[in-house]
mmCIF file of C-alpha atoms in Angstrom:
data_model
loop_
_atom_site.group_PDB
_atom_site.id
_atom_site.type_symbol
_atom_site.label_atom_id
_atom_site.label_comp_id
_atom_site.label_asym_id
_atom_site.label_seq_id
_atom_site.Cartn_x
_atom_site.Cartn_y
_atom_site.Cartn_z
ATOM 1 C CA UNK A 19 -65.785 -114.345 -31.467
ATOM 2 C CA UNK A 20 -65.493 -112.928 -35.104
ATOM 3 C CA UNK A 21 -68.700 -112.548 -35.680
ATOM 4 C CA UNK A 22 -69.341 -110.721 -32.034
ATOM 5 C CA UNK A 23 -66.823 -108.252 -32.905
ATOM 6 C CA UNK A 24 -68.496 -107.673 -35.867
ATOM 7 C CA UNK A 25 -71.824 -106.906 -34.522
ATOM 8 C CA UNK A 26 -70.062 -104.602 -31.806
ATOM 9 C CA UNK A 27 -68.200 -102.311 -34.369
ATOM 10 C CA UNK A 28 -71.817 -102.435 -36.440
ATOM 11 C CA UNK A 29 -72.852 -101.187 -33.114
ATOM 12 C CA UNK A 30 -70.558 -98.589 -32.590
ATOM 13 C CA UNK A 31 -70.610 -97.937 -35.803
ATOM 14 C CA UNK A 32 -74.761 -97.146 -35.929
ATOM 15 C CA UNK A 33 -74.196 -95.355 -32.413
ATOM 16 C CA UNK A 34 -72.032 -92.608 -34.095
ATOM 17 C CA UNK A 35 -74.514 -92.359 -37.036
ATOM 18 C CA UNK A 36 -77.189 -91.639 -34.628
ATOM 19 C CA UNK A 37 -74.727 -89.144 -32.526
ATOM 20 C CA UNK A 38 -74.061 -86.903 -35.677
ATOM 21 C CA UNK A 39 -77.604 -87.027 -36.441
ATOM 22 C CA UNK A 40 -78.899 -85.687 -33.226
ATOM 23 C CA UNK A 41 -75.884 -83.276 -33.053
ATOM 24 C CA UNK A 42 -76.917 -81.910 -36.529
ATOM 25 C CA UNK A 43 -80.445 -81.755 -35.935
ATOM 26 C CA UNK A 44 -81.079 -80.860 -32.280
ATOM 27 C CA UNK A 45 -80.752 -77.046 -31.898
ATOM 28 C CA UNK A 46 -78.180 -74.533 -32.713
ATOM 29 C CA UNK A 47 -75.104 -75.297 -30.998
ATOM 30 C CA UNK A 48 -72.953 -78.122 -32.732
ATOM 31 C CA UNK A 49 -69.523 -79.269 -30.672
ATOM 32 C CA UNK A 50 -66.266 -78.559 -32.696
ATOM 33 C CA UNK A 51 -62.622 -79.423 -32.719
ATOM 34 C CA UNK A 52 -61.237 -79.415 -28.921
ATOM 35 C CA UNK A 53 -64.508 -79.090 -26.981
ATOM 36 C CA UNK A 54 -65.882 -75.753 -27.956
ATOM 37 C CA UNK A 55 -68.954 -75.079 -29.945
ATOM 38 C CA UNK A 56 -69.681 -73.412 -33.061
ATOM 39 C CA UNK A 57 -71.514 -70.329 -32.871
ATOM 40 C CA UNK A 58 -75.804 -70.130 -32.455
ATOM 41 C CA UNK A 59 -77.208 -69.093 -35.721
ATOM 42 C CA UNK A 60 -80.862 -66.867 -35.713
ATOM 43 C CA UNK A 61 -83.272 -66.794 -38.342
ATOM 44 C CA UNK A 62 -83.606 -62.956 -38.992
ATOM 45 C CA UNK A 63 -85.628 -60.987 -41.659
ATOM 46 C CA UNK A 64 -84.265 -57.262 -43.118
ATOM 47 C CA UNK A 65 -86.071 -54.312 -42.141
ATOM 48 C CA UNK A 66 -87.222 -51.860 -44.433
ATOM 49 C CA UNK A 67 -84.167 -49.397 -44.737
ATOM 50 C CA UNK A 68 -82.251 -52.634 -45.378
ATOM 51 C CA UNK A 69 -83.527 -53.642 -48.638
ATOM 52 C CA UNK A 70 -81.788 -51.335 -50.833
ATOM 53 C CA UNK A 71 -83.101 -52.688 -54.444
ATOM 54 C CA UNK A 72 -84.365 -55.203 -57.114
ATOM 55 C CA UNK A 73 -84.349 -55.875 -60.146
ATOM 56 C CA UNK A 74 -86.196 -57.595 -62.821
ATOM 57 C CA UNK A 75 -85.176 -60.194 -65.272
ATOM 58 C CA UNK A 76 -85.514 -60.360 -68.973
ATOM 59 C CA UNK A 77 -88.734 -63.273 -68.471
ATOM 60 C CA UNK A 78 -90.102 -60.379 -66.281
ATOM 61 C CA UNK A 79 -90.879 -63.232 -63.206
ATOM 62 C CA UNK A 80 -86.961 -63.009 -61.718
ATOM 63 C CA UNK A 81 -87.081 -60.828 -59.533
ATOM 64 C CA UNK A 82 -83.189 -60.029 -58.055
ATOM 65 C CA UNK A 83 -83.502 -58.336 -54.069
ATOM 66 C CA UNK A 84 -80.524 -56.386 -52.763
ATOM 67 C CA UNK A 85 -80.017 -56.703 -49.155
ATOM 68 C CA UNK A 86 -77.980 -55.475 -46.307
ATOM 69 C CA UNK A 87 -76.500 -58.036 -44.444
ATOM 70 C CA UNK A 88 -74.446 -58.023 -41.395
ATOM 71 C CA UNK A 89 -70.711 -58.744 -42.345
ATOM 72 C CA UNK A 90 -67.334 -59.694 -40.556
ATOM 73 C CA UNK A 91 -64.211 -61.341 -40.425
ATOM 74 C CA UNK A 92 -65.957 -64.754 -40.100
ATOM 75 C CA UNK A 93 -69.062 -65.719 -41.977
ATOM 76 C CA UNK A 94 -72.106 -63.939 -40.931
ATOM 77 C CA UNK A 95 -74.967 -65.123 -43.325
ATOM 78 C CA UNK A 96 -76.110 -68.204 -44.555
ATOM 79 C CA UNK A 97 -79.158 -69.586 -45.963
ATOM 80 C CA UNK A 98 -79.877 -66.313 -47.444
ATOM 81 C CA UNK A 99 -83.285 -66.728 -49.373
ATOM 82 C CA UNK A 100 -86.619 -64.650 -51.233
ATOM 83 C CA UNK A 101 -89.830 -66.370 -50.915
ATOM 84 C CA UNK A 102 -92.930 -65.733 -52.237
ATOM 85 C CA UNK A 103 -95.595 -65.109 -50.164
ATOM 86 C CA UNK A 104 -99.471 -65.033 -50.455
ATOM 87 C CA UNK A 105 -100.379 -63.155 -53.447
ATOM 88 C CA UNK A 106 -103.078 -60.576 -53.316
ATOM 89 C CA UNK A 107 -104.566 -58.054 -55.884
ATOM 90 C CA UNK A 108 -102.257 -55.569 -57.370
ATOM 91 C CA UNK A 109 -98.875 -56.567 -55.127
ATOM 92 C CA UNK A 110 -97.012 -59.480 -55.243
ATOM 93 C CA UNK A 111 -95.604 -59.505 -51.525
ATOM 94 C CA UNK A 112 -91.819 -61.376 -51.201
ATOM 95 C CA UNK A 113 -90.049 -62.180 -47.897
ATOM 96 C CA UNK A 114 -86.566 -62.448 -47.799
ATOM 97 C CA UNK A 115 -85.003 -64.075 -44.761
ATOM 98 C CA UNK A 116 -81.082 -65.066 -43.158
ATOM 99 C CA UNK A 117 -79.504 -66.613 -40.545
ATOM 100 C CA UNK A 118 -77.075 -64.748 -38.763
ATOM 101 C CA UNK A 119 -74.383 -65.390 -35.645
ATOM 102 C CA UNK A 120 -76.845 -64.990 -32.610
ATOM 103 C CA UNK A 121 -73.582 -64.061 -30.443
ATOM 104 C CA UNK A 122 -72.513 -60.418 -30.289
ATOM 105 C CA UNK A 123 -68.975 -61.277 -30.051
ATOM 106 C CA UNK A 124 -69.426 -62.965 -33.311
ATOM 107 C CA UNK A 125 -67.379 -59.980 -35.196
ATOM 108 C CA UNK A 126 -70.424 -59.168 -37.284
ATOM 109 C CA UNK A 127 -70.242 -55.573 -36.833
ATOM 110 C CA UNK A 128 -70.203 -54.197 -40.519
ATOM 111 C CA UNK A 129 -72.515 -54.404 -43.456
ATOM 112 C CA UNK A 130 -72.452 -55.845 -47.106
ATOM 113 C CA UNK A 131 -74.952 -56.014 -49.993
ATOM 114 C CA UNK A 132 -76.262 -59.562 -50.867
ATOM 115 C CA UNK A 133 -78.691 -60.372 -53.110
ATOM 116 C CA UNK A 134 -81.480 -63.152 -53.589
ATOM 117 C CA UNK A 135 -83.759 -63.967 -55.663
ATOM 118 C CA UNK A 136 -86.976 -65.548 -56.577
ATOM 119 C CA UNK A 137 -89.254 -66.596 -59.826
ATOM 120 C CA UNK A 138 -92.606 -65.293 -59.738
ATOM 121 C CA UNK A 139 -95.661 -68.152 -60.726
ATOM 122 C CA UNK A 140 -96.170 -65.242 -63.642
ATOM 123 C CA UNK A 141 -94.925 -61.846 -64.723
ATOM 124 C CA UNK A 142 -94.880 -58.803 -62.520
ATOM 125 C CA UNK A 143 -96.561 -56.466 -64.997
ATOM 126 C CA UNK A 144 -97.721 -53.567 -63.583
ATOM 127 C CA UNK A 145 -98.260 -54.903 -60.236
ATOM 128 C CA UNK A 146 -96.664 -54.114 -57.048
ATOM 129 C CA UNK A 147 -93.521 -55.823 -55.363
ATOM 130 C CA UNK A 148 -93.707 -55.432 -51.516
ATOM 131 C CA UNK A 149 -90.540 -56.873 -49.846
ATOM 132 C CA UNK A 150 -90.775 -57.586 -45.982
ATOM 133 C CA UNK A 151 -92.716 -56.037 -43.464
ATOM 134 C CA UNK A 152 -93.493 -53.108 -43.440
ATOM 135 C CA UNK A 153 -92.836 -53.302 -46.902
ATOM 136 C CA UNK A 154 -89.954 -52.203 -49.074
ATOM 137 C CA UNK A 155 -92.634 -50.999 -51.872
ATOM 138 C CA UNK A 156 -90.876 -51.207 -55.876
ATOM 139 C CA UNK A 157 -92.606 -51.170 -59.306
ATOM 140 C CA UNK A 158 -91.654 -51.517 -62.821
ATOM 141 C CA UNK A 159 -93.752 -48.284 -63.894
ATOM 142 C CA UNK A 160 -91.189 -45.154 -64.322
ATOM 143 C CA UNK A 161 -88.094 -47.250 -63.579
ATOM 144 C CA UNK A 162 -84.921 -48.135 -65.969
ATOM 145 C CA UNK A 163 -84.564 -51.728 -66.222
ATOM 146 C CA UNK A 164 -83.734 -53.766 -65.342
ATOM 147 C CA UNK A 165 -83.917 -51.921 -62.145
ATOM 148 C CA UNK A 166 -86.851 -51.216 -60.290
ATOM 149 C CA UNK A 167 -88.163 -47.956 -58.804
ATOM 150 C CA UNK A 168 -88.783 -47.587 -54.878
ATOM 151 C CA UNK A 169 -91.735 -45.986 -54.053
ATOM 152 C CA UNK A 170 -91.974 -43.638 -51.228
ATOM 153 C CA UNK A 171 -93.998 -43.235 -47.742
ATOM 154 C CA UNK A 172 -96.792 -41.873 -50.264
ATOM 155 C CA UNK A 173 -96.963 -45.005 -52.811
ATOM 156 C CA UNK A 174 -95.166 -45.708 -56.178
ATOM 157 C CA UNK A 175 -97.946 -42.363 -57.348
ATOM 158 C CA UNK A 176 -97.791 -40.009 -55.053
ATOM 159 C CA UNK A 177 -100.580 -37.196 -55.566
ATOM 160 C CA UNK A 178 -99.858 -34.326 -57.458
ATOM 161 C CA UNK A 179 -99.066 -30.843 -55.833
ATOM 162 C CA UNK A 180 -101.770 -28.939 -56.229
ATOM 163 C CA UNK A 181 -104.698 -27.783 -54.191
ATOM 164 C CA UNK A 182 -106.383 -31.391 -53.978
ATOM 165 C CA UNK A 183 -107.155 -33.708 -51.201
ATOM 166 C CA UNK A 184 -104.527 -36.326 -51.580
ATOM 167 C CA UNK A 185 -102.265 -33.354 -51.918
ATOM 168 C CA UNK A 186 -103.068 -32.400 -48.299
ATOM 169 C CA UNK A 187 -102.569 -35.540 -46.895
ATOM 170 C CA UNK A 188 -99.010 -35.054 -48.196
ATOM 171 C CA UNK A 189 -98.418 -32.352 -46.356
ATOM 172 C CA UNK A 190 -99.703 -33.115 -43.052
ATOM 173 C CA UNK A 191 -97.366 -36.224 -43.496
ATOM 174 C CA UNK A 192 -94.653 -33.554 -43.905
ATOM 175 C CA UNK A 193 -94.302 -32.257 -40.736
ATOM 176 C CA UNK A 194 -93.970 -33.833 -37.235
ATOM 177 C CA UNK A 195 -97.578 -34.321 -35.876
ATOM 178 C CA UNK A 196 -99.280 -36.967 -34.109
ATOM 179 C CA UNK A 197 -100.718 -40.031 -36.745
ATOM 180 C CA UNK A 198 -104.353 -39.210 -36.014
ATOM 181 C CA UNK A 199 -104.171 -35.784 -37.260
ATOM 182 C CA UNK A 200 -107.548 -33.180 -38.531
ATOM 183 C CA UNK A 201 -106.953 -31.083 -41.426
ATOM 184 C CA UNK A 202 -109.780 -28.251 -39.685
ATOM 185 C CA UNK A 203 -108.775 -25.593 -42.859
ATOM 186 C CA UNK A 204 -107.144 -24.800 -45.688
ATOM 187 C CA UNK A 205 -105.692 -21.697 -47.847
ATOM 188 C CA UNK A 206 -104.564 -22.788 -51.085
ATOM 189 C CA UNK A 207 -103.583 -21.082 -54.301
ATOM 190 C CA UNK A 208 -101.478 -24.028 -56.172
ATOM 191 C CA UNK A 209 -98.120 -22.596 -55.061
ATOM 192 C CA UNK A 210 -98.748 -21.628 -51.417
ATOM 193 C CA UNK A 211 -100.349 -23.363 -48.347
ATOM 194 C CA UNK A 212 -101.786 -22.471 -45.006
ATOM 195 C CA UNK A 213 -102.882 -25.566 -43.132
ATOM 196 C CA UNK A 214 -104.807 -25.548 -39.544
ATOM 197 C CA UNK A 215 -104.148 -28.843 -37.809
ATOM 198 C CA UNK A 216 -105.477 -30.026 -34.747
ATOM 199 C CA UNK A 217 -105.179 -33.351 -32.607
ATOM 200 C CA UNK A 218 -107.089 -34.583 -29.516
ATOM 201 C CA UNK A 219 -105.282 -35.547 -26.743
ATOM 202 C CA UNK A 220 -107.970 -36.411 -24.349
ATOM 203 C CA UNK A 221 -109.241 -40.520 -23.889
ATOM 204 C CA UNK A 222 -110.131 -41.960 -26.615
ATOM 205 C CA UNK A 223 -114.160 -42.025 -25.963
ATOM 206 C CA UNK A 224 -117.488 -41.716 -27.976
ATOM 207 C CA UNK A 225 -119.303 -38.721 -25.854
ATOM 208 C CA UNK A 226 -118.144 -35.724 -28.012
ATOM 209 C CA UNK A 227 -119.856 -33.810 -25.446
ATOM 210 C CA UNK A 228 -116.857 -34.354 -22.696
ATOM 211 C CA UNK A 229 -114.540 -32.003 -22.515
ATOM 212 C CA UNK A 230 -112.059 -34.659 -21.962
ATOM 213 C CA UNK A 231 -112.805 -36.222 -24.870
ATOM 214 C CA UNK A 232 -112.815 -32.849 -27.163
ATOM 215 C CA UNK A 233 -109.488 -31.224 -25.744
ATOM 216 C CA UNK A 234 -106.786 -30.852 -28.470
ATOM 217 C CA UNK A 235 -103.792 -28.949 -29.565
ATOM 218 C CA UNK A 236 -102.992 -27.916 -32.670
ATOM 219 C CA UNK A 237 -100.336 -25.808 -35.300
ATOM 220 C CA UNK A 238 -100.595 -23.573 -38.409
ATOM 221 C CA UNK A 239 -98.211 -24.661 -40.655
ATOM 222 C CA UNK A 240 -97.006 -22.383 -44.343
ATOM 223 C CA UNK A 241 -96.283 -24.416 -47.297
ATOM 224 C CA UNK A 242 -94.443 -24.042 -50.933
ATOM 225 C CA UNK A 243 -95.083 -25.846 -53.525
ATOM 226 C CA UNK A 244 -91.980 -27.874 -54.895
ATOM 227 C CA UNK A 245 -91.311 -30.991 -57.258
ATOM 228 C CA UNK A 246 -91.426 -33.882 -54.596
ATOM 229 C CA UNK A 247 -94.428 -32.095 -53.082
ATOM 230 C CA UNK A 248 -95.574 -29.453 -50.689
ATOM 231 C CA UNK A 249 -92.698 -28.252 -48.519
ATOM 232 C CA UNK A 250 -93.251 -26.543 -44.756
ATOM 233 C CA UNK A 251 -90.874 -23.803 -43.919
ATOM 234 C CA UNK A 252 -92.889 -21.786 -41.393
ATOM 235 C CA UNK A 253 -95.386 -22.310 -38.267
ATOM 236 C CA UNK A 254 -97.081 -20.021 -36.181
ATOM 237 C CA UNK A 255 -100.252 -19.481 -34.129
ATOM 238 C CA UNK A 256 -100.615 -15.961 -34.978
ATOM 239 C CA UNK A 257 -103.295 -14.463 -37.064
ATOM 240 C CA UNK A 258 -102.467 -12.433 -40.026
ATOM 241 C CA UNK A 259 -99.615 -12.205 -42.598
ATOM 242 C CA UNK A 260 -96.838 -10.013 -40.751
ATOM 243 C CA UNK A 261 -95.272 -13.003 -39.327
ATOM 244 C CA UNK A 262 -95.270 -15.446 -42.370
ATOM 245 C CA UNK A 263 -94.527 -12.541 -44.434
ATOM 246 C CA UNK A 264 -91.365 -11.463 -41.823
ATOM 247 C CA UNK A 265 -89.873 -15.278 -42.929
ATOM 248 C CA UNK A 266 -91.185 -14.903 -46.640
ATOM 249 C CA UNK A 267 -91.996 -12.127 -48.503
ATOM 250 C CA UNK A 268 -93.232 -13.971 -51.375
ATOM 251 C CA UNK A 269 -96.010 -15.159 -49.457
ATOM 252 C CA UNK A 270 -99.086 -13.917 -50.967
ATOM 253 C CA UNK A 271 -101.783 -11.620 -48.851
ATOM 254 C CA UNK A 272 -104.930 -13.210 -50.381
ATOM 255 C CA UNK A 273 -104.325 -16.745 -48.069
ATOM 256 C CA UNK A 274 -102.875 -14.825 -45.244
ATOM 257 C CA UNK A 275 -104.896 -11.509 -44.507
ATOM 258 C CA UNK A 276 -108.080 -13.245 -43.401
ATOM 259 C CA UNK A 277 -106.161 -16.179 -40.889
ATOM 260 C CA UNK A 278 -107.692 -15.165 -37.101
ATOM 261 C CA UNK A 279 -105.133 -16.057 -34.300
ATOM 262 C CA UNK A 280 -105.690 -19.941 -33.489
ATOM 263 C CA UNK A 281 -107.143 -20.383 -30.048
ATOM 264 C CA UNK A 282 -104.497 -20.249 -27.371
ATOM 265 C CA UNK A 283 -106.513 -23.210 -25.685
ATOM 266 C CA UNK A 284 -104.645 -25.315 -28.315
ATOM 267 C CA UNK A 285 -101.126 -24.165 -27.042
ATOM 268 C CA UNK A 286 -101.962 -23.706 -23.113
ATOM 269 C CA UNK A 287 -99.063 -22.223 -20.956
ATOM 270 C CA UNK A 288 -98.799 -23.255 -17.546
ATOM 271 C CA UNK A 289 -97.433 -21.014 -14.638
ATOM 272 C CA UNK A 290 -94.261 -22.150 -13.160
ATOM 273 C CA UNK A 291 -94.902 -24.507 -9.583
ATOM 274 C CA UNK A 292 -94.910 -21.932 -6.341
ATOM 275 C CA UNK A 293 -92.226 -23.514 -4.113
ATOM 276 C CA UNK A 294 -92.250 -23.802 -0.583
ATOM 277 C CA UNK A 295 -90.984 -20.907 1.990
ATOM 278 C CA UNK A 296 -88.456 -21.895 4.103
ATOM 279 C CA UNK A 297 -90.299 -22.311 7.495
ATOM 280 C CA UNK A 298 -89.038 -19.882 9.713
#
């Protein structure tokens, strides 16, 4: 009899094991204290806007990431980590991850900084570090350590103002117009822009000869030149200089006397709908 009850507390005893086990292993949910469960936990990533900073260590391979995280009366992070991902040229890309309260009434309604970090397999150098996806973009060049410096939507060396290229591309990223946009001229003296800019809203097809493959709209936008690039601060379709000059007299009248009124096919008007008489 002793050594049955034995065996049948072993039993129990192995039966508990295994129910903890399963509890702890099998999905999110794990039963607490007087038949409720403990909150669902998601595996969530930071976006872009939410990685704030990072810093580099003295060994130049710790690399410190500041994060947003979501924050509350009860805990609303754990397993907070920075991993390295697969390495490639001139960026060493990082992903930082976090689990988070899956439930909205959770309390998690505010935000706090947290930070992880990770050891690079060698030193950063002048190399890229992209965080997450689309990346948070930082480099040691031009920052104050042990911080790092954030690039911008134009790279960690954006083009210099001027009447270049790459400086064009900066300012047709400067204004609201559709991604695939055509540069089709510019006026530029180094301080002052005009740009033409056109997009096609027809299919996207290869006969160029379709109309509905060729129909676009398109802007005129004025320029200055300032420190963190070429600014916009006027549009128009009109030809000329009166109306630039009307919003600044400083513009100059070499890059604006010779501008011919862009077509008015790429800002078509449309007559209001007839309605309906009232049948008599």
């Amino acid at each position: 009899m002793r050594s049955g009850g034995k065996r049948g507390a072993a039993a129990a005893a192995l039966l508990c094991a295994l129910a903890v086990l399963l509890l702890g292993g099998c999905g999110t949910q794990v039963a607490a204290q007087g038949g409720t469960t403990a909150p669902s936990w998601t595996l969530g990533a930071p976006t872009r806007s939410q990685i704030t900073g990072a810093e580099l260590g003295a060994d130049g391979r710790t690399v410190t990431i500041a994060v947003d995280v979501p924050s509350g009366p009860k805990p609303c992070v754990r397993r907070l980590k920075a991993e390295l991902t697969e390495l490639v040229a001139d960026a060493v890309p990082v992903q930082v991850t976090f689990e988070s309260p899956e439930d909205p009434s959770s309390g998690c309604t505010k935000t706090a900084t947290a930070k992880a970090r990770v050891k690079l397999p060698e030193p950063l150098g002048n190399r890229e570090l992209a965080v997450g996806y689309p990346a948070a973009v930082f480099t040691a060049q031009g920052a104050k350590p042990p911080a790092l410096r954030l690039c911008g939507d134009l790279g960690c060396t954006p083009p210099a103002t001027g009447c270049t290229a790459d400086s064009y591309e900066q300012a047709v990223k400067a204004v609201d117009v559709p991604t695939h946009t055509y540069r089709d001229a510019e006026h530029c003296d180094g301080k002052w822009l005009v740009l033409d800019l056109s997009w096609r809203t027809g299919p996207a097809c290869g006969d160029q000869a379709d109309s509905a493959c060729t129909s676009r709209l398109g802007d005129r936008w004025f320029y200055r030149a300032e420190k963190p690039g070429w600014k916009p601060f006027f549009r128009t379709t009109e030809g000329g200089c009166r109306a630039v000059r009307d919003r600044e007299p400083a513009f100059p009248t070499a890059l604006c006397a010779s501008l011919e009124p862009l077509d008015p096919s790429l800002h078509p008007t449309y007559s209001p709908t007839p309605t309906a008489s009232p049948s008599s």
